[in-house]
Every structure is written in C-alpha cells, then in structure tokens.
PDB file of C-alpha atoms in Angstrom:
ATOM      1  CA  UNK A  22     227.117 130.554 -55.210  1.00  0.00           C
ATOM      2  CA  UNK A  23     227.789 131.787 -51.565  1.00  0.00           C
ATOM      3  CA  UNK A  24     225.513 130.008 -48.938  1.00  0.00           C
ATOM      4  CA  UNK A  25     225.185 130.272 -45.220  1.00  0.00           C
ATOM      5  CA  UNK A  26     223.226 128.083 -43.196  1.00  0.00           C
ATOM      6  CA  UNK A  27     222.240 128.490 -39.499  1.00  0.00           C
ATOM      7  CA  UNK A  28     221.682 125.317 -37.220  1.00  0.00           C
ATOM      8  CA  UNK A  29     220.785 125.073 -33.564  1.00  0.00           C
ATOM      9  CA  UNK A  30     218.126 124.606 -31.272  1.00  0.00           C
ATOM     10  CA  UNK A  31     214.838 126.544 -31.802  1.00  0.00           C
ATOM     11  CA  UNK A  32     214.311 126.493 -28.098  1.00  0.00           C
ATOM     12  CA  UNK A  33     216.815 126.908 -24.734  1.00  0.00           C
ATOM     13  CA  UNK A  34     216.214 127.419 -21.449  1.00  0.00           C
ATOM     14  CA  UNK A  35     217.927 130.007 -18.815  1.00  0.00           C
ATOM     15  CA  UNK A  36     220.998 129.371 -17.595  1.00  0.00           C
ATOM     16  CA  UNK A  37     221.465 127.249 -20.659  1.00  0.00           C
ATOM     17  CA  UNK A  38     224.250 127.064 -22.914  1.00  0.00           C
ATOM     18  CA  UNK A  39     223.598 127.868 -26.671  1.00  0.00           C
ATOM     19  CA  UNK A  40     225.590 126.062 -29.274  1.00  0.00           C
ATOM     20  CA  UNK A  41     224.639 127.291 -33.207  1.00  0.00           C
ATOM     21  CA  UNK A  42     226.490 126.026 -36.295  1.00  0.00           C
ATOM     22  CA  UNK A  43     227.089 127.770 -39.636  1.00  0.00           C
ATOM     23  CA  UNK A  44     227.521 125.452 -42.799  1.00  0.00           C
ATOM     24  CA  UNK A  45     229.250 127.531 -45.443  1.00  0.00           C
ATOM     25  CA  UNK A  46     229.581 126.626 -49.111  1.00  0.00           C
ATOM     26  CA  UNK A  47     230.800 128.784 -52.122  1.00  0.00           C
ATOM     27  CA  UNK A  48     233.837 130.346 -50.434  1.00  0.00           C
ATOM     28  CA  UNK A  49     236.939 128.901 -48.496  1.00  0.00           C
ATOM     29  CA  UNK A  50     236.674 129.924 -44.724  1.00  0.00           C
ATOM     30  CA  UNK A  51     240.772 130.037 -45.305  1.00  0.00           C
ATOM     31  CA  UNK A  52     240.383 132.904 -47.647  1.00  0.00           C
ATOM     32  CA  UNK A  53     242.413 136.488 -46.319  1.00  0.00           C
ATOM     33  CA  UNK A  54     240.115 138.744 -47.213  1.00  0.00           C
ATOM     34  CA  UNK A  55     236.419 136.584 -45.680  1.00  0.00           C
ATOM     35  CA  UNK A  56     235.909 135.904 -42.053  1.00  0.00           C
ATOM     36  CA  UNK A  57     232.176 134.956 -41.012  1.00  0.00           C
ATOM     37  CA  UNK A  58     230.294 136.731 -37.872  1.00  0.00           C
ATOM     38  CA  UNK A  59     227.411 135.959 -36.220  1.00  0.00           C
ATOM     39  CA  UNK A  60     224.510 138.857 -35.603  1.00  0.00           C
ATOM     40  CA  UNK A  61     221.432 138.809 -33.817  1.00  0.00           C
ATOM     41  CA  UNK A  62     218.390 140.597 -34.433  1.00  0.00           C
ATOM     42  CA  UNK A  63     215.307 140.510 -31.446  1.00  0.00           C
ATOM     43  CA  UNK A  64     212.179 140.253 -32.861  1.00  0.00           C
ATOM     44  CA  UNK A  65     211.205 143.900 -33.647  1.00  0.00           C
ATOM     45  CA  UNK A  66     214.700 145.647 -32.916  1.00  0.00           C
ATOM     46  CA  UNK A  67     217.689 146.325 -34.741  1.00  0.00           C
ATOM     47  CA  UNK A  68     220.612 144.410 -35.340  1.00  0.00           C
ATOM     48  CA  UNK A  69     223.790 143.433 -33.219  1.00  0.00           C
ATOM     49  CA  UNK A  70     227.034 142.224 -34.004  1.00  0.00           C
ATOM     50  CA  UNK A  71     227.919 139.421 -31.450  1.00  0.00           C
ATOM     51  CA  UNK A  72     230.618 137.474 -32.761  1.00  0.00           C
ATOM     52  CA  UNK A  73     233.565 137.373 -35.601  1.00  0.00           C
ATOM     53  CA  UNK A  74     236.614 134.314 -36.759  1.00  0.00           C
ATOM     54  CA  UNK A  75     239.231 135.726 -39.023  1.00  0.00           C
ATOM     55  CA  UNK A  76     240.912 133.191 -41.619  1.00  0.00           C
ATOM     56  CA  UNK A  77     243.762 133.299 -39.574  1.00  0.00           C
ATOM     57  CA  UNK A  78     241.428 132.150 -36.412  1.00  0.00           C
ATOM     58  CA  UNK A  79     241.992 135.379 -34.766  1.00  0.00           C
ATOM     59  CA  UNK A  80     238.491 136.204 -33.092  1.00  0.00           C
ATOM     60  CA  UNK A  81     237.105 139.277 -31.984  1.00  0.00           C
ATOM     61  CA  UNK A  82     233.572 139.656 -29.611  1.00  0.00           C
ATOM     62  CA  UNK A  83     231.401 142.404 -28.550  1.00  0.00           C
ATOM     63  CA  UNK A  84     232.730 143.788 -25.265  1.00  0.00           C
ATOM     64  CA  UNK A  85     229.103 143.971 -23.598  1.00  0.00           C
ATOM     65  CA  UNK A  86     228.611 140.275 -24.474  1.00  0.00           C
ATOM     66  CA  UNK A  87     232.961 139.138 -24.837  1.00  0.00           C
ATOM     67  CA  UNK A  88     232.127 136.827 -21.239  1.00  0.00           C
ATOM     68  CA  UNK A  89     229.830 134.569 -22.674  1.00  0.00           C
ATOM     69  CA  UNK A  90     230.585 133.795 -26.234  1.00  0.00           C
ATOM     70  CA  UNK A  91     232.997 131.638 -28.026  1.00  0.00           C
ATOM     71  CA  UNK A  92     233.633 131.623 -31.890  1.00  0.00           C
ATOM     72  CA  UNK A  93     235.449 128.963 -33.580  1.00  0.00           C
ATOM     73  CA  UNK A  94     235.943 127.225 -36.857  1.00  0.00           C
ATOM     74  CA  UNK A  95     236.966 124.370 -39.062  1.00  0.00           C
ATOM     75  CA  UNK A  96     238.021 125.074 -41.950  1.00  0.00           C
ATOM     76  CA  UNK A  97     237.562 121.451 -43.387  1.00  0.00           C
ATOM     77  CA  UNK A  98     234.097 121.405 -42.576  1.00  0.00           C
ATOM     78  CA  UNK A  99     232.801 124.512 -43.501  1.00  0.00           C
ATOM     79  CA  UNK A 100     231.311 125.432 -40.503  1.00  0.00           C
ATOM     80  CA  UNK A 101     231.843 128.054 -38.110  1.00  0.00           C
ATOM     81  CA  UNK A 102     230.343 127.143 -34.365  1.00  0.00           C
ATOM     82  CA  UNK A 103     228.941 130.068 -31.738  1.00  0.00           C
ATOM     83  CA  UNK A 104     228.396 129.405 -27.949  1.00  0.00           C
ATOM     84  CA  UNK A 105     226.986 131.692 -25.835  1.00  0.00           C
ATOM     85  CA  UNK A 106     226.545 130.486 -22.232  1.00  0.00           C
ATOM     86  CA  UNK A 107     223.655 131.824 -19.227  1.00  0.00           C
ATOM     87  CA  UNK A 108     221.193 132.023 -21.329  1.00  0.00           C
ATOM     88  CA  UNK A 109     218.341 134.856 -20.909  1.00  0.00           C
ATOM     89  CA  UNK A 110     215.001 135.506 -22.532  1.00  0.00           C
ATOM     90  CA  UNK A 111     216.396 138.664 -22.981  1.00  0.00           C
ATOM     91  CA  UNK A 112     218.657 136.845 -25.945  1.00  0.00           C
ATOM     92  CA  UNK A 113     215.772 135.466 -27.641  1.00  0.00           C
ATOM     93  CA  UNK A 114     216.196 136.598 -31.344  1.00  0.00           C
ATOM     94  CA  UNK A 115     216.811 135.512 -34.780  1.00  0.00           C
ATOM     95  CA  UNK A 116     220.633 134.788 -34.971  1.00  0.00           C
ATOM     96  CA  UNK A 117     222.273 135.083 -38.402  1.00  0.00           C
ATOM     97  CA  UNK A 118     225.943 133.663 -39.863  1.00  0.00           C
ATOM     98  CA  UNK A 119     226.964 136.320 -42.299  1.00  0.00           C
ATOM     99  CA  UNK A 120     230.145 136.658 -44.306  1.00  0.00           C
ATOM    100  CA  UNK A 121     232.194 139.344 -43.485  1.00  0.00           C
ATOM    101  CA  UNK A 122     234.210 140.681 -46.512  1.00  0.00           C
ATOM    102  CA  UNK A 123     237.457 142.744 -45.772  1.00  0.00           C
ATOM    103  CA  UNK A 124     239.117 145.251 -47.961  1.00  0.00           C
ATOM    104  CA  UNK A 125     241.974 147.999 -47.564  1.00  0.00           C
ATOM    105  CA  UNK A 126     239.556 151.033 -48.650  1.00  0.00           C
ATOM    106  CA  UNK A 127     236.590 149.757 -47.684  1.00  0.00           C
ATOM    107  CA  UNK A 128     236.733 148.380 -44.247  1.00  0.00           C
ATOM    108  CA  UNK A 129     234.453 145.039 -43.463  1.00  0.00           C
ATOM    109  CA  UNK A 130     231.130 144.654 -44.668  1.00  0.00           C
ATOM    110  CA  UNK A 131     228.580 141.576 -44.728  1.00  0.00           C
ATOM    111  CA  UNK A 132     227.932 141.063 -47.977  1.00  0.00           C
ATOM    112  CA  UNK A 133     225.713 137.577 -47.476  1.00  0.00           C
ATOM    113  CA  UNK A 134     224.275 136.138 -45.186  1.00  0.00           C
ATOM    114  CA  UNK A 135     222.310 133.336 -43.827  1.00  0.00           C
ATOM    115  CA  UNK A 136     218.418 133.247 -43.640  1.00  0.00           C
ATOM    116  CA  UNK A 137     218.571 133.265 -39.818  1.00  0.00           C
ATOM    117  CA  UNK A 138     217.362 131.106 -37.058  1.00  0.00           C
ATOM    118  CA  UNK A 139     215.180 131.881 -34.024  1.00  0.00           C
ATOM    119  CA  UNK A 140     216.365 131.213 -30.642  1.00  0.00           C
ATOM    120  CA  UNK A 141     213.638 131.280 -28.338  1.00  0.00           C
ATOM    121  CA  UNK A 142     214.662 131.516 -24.478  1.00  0.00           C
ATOM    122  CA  UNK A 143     211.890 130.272 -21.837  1.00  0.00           C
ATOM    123  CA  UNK A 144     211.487 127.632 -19.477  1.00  0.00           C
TER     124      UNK A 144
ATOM    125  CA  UNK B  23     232.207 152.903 -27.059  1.00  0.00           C
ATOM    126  CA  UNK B  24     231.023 153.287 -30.570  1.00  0.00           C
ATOM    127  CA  UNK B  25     227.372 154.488 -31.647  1.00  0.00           C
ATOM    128  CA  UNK B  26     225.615 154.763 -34.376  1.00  0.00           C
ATOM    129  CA  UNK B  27     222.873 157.230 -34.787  1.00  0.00           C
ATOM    130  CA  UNK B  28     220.336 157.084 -37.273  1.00  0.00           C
ATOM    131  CA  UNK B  29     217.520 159.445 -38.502  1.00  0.00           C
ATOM    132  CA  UNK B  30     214.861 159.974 -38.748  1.00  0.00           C
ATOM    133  CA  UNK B  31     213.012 156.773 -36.751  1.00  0.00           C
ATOM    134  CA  UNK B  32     210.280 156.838 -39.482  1.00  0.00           C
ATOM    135  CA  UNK B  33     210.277 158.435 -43.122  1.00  0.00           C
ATOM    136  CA  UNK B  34     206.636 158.706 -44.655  1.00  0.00           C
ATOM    137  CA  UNK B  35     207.337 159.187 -48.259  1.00  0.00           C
ATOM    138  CA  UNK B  36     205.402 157.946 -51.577  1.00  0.00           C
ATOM    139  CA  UNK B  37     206.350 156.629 -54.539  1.00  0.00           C
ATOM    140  CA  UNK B  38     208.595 158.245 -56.445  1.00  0.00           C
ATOM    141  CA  UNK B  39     210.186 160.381 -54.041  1.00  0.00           C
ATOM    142  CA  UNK B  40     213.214 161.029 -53.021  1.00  0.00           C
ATOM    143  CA  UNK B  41     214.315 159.683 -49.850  1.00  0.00           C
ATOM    144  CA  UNK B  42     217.626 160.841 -47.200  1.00  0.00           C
ATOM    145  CA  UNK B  43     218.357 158.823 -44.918  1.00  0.00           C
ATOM    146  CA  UNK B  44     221.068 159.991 -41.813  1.00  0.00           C
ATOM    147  CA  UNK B  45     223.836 157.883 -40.003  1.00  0.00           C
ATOM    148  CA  UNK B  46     225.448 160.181 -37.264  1.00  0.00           C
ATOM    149  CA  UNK B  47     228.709 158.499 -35.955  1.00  0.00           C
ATOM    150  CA  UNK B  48     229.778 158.752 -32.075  1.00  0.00           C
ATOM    151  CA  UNK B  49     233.549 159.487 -33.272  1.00  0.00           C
ATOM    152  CA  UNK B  50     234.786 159.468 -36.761  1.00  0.00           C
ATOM    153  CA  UNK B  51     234.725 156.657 -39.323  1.00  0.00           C
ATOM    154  CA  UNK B  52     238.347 155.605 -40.522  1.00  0.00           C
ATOM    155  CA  UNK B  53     238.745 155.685 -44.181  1.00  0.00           C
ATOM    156  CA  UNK B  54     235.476 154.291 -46.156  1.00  0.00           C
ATOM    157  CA  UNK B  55     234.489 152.284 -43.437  1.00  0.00           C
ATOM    158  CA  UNK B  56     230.431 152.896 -43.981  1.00  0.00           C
ATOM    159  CA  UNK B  57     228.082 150.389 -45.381  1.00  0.00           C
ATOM    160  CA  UNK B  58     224.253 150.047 -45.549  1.00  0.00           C
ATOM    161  CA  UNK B  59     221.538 147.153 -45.625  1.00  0.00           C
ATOM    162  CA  UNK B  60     218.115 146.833 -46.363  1.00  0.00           C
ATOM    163  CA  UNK B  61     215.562 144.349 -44.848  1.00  0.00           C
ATOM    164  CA  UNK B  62     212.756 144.000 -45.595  1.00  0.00           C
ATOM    165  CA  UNK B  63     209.579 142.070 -43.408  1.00  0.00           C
ATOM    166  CA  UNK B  64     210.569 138.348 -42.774  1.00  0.00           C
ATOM    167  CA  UNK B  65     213.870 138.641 -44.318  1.00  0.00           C
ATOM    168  CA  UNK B  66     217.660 138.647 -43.827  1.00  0.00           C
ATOM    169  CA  UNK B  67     219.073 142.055 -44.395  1.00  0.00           C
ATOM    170  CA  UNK B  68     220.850 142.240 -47.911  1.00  0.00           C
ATOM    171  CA  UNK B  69     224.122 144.732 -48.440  1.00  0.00           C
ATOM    172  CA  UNK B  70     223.226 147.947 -50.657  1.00  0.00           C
ATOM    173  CA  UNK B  71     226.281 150.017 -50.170  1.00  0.00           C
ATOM    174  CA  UNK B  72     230.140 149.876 -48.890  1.00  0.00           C
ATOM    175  CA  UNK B  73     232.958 151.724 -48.378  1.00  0.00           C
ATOM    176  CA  UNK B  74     230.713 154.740 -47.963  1.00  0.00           C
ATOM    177  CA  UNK B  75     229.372 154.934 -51.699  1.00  0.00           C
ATOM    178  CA  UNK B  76     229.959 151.860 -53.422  1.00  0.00           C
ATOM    179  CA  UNK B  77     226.822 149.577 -54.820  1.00  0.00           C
ATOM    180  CA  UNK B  78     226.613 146.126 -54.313  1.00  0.00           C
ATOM    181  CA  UNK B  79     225.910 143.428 -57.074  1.00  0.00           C
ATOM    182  CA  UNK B  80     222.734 144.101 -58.283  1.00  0.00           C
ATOM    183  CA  UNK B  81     221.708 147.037 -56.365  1.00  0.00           C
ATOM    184  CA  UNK B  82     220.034 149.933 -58.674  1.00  0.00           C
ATOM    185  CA  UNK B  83     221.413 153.037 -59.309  1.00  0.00           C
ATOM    186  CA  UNK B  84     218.916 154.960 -57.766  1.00  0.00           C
ATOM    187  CA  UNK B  85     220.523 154.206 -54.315  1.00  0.00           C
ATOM    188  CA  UNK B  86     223.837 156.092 -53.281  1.00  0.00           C
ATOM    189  CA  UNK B  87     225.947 157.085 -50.328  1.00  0.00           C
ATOM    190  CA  UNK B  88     227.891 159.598 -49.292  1.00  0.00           C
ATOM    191  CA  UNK B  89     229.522 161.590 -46.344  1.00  0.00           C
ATOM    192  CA  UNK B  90     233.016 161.350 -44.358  1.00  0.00           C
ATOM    193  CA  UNK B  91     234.110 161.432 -40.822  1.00  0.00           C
ATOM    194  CA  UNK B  92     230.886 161.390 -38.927  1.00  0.00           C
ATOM    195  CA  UNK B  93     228.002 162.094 -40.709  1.00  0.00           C
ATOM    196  CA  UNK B  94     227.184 159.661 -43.657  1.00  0.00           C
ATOM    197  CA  UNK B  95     223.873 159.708 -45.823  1.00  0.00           C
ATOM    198  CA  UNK B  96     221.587 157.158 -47.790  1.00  0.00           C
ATOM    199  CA  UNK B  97     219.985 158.462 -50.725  1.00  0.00           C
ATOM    200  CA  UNK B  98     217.130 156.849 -52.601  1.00  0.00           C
ATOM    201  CA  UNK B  99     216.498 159.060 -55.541  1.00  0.00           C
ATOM    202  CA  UNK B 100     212.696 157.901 -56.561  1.00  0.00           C
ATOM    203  CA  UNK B 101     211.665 155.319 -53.948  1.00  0.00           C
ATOM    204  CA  UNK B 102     209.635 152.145 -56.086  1.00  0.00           C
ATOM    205  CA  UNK B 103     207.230 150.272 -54.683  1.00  0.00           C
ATOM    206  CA  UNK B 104     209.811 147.583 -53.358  1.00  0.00           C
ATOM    207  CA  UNK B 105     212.177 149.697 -51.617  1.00  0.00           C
ATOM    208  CA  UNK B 106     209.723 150.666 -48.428  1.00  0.00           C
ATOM    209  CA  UNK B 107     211.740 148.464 -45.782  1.00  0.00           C
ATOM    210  CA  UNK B 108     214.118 149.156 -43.297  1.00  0.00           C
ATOM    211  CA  UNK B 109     217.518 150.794 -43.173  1.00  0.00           C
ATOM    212  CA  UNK B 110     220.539 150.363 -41.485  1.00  0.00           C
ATOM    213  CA  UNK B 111     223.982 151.587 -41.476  1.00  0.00           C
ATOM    214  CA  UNK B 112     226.564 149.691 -40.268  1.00  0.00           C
ATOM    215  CA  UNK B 113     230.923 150.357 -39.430  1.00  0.00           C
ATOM    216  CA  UNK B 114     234.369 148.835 -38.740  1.00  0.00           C
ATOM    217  CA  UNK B 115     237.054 149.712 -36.581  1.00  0.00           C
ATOM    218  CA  UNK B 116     239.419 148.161 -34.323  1.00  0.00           C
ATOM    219  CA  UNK B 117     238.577 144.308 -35.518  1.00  0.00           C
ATOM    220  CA  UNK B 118     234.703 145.288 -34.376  1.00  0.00           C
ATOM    221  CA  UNK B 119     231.206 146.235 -35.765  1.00  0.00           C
ATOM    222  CA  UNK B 120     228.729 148.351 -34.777  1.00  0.00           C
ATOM    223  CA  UNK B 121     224.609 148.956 -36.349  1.00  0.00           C
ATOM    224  CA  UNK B 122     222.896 151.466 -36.114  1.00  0.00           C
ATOM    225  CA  UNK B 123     219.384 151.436 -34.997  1.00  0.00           C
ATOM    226  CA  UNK B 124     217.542 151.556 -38.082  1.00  0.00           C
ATOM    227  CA  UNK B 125     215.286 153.529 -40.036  1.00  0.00           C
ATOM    228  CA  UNK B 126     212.262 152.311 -41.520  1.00  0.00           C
ATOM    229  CA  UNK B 127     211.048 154.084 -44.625  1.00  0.00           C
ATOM    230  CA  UNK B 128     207.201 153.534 -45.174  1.00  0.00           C
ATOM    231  CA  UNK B 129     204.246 154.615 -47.451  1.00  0.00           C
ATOM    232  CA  UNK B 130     202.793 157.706 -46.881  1.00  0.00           C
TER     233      UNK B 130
END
C-alpha cells in the first residue's frame, strides 16, 4: 500500500523559512519510473505544482517560485524534504507530497498522494 | 510559459446527465501527456485519467478522456450522486507540471 505523509509546521511567520517532510512507504524513492513532488493548493483556489526529485536526484522547480525552494531526498529514510524560504501570507495553503509516476506514452502523472497539510503564514 | 485553460468555471447538471468538461492547452501537449483529478470538499485530489484516456485503478467506466494537441475533454457519461466535485486537468513537459484552474461540476 502506497502512503504519503506530510509533516511541518502548521504555522510560520514572514520572512520565515519553511521546512516540510514527506514520509513515504509502499514504494522505493530509488525506483526509475516514481519521483515525488510537492503541490500546493490555497484555500479555495486551484492547484500548483511547486516542487519535483527524480530517482536519480535530478530536481526540477517552478520557474515563478525556482528562487526560493529546495527539494531533496533520502532514499534510506523515505522521506523527501521541501524548503521554501521568505515566507508570505500569500503562500498560506494546504501543501501536498504526491507521487509522481513516469511512463514513455503517458508522460507524468500523480497517481497518490498525501492527505495534505496547512501552512498558515501570519505573524 | 505553459497554461492550462479550463471550461466552463461552473457546470450545473443533475443526476444522470452527461457531463463535458474542456482543457484548452497554451501550446500543444507532447504525446499522451494529459491527465485528470477529482477532489472533492476536504479532500486530496485522487487521479481519474492519464495519458489522455486511460482510467485509473478503480475509476468507473462512466468517466473517459479524449482529445490531442491542444484541446483535451473529460466526459462523465451519467453523473451519480458522488461525482459533483471538482475537476482538474493537469500536463508534463520539459521535466515540469502545470494545472489547470479547475472546474467544479455541481447540482443543478
């Protein structure tokens, strides 16, 4: 059974630095053809993909948020870690780890994902 | 940059119904590169379709996709009472992924 599992802080203030950590079970974060993003979702609005580690530890960001985020993982763990640094109540949102699935055809798709956590920004 | 456009905002259907859903793309979509999620109030999103027109485990029959280079569609044949809930569609390309904005399908 595939699980992800968002951890962090429920509450940051601006200028802060955000640190959230994705526990994964069920899958190998080694495997070719998974990687693991992370995608945020404001209260209300739609989603946006923020973040994304390859099992090769390539990365790849969105280029409207690229100067503030950092993706990493360890493999032995299980977890996957995102950073994103100045934060804004503008960023206040439920943040999800989803698994991104990769296939010749088919492209990348999320096929599970975590229940979510909300980040609150205020001071 | 890429966009995703989706339409309408709102669909006001009842049950039973058959519902389209639109996903307009800025530039077109490599290969099959096309999925779709549903959430649903208080909930994570959950994948219904990839590569353009393929189901997900466990996802009924009643929902299908379609469409190629731009313009890609959702189709819920007879909606049931469960499937009111938004709708997004969602693409790959160049090691990055882009959502559309949503559309939420309600009771009429």
């Amino acid at each position: 059974q595939v699980t992800l599992k968002e951890s962090g802080p429920v509450l940051v203030k601006p200028t802060e630095t955000l640190t959230l950590t994705c526990t994964v079970s069920g899958f190998s974060l080694s495997n070719a053809r998974m990687g693991v993003s992370w995608i945020r979702q404001p209260p209300g609005k739609a989603l946006e993909w923020l973040a994304h580690v390859f099992s090769n530890d390539d990365t790849s960001y969105s280029a409207s948020l690229e100067s503030r985020l950092t993706i990493s993982k360890d493999t032995s763990k299980r977890q996957v870690v995102l950073t994103m640094t100045n934060m804004d109540p503008v960023d206040t949102a439920y943040y999800y780890c989803v698994r991104g699935t990769w296939g010749a055809r088919e492209g990348s798709y999320f096929d599970h994902w975590g229940q979510g956590t909300l980040v609150t920004v205020s001071s | 940059e890429f966009v995703l456009t989706q339409s309408p905002g709102t669909l006001s259907l009842s049950p039973g119904e058959r519902a389209t859903l639109s996903c307009r793309a800025s530039q077109s979509i490599r290969s099959s590169y096309l999925a779709w999620y549903q959430q649903k109030p208080g909930q994570a999103p959950r994948l219904l379709i990839y590569g353009v027109s393929d189901r997900a485990t466990g996802i009924p029959d009643r929902f299908s996709g379609s469409g190629s280079g731009t313009d890609f569609t959702l189709t819920i044949s007879r909606l049931e009472p469960e499937d009111f809930a938004v709708y997004y569609c969602q693409q790959y390309g160049s090691s990055r992924w882009t959502f559309g904005q949503g559309t939420k399908v309600e009771i009429k």
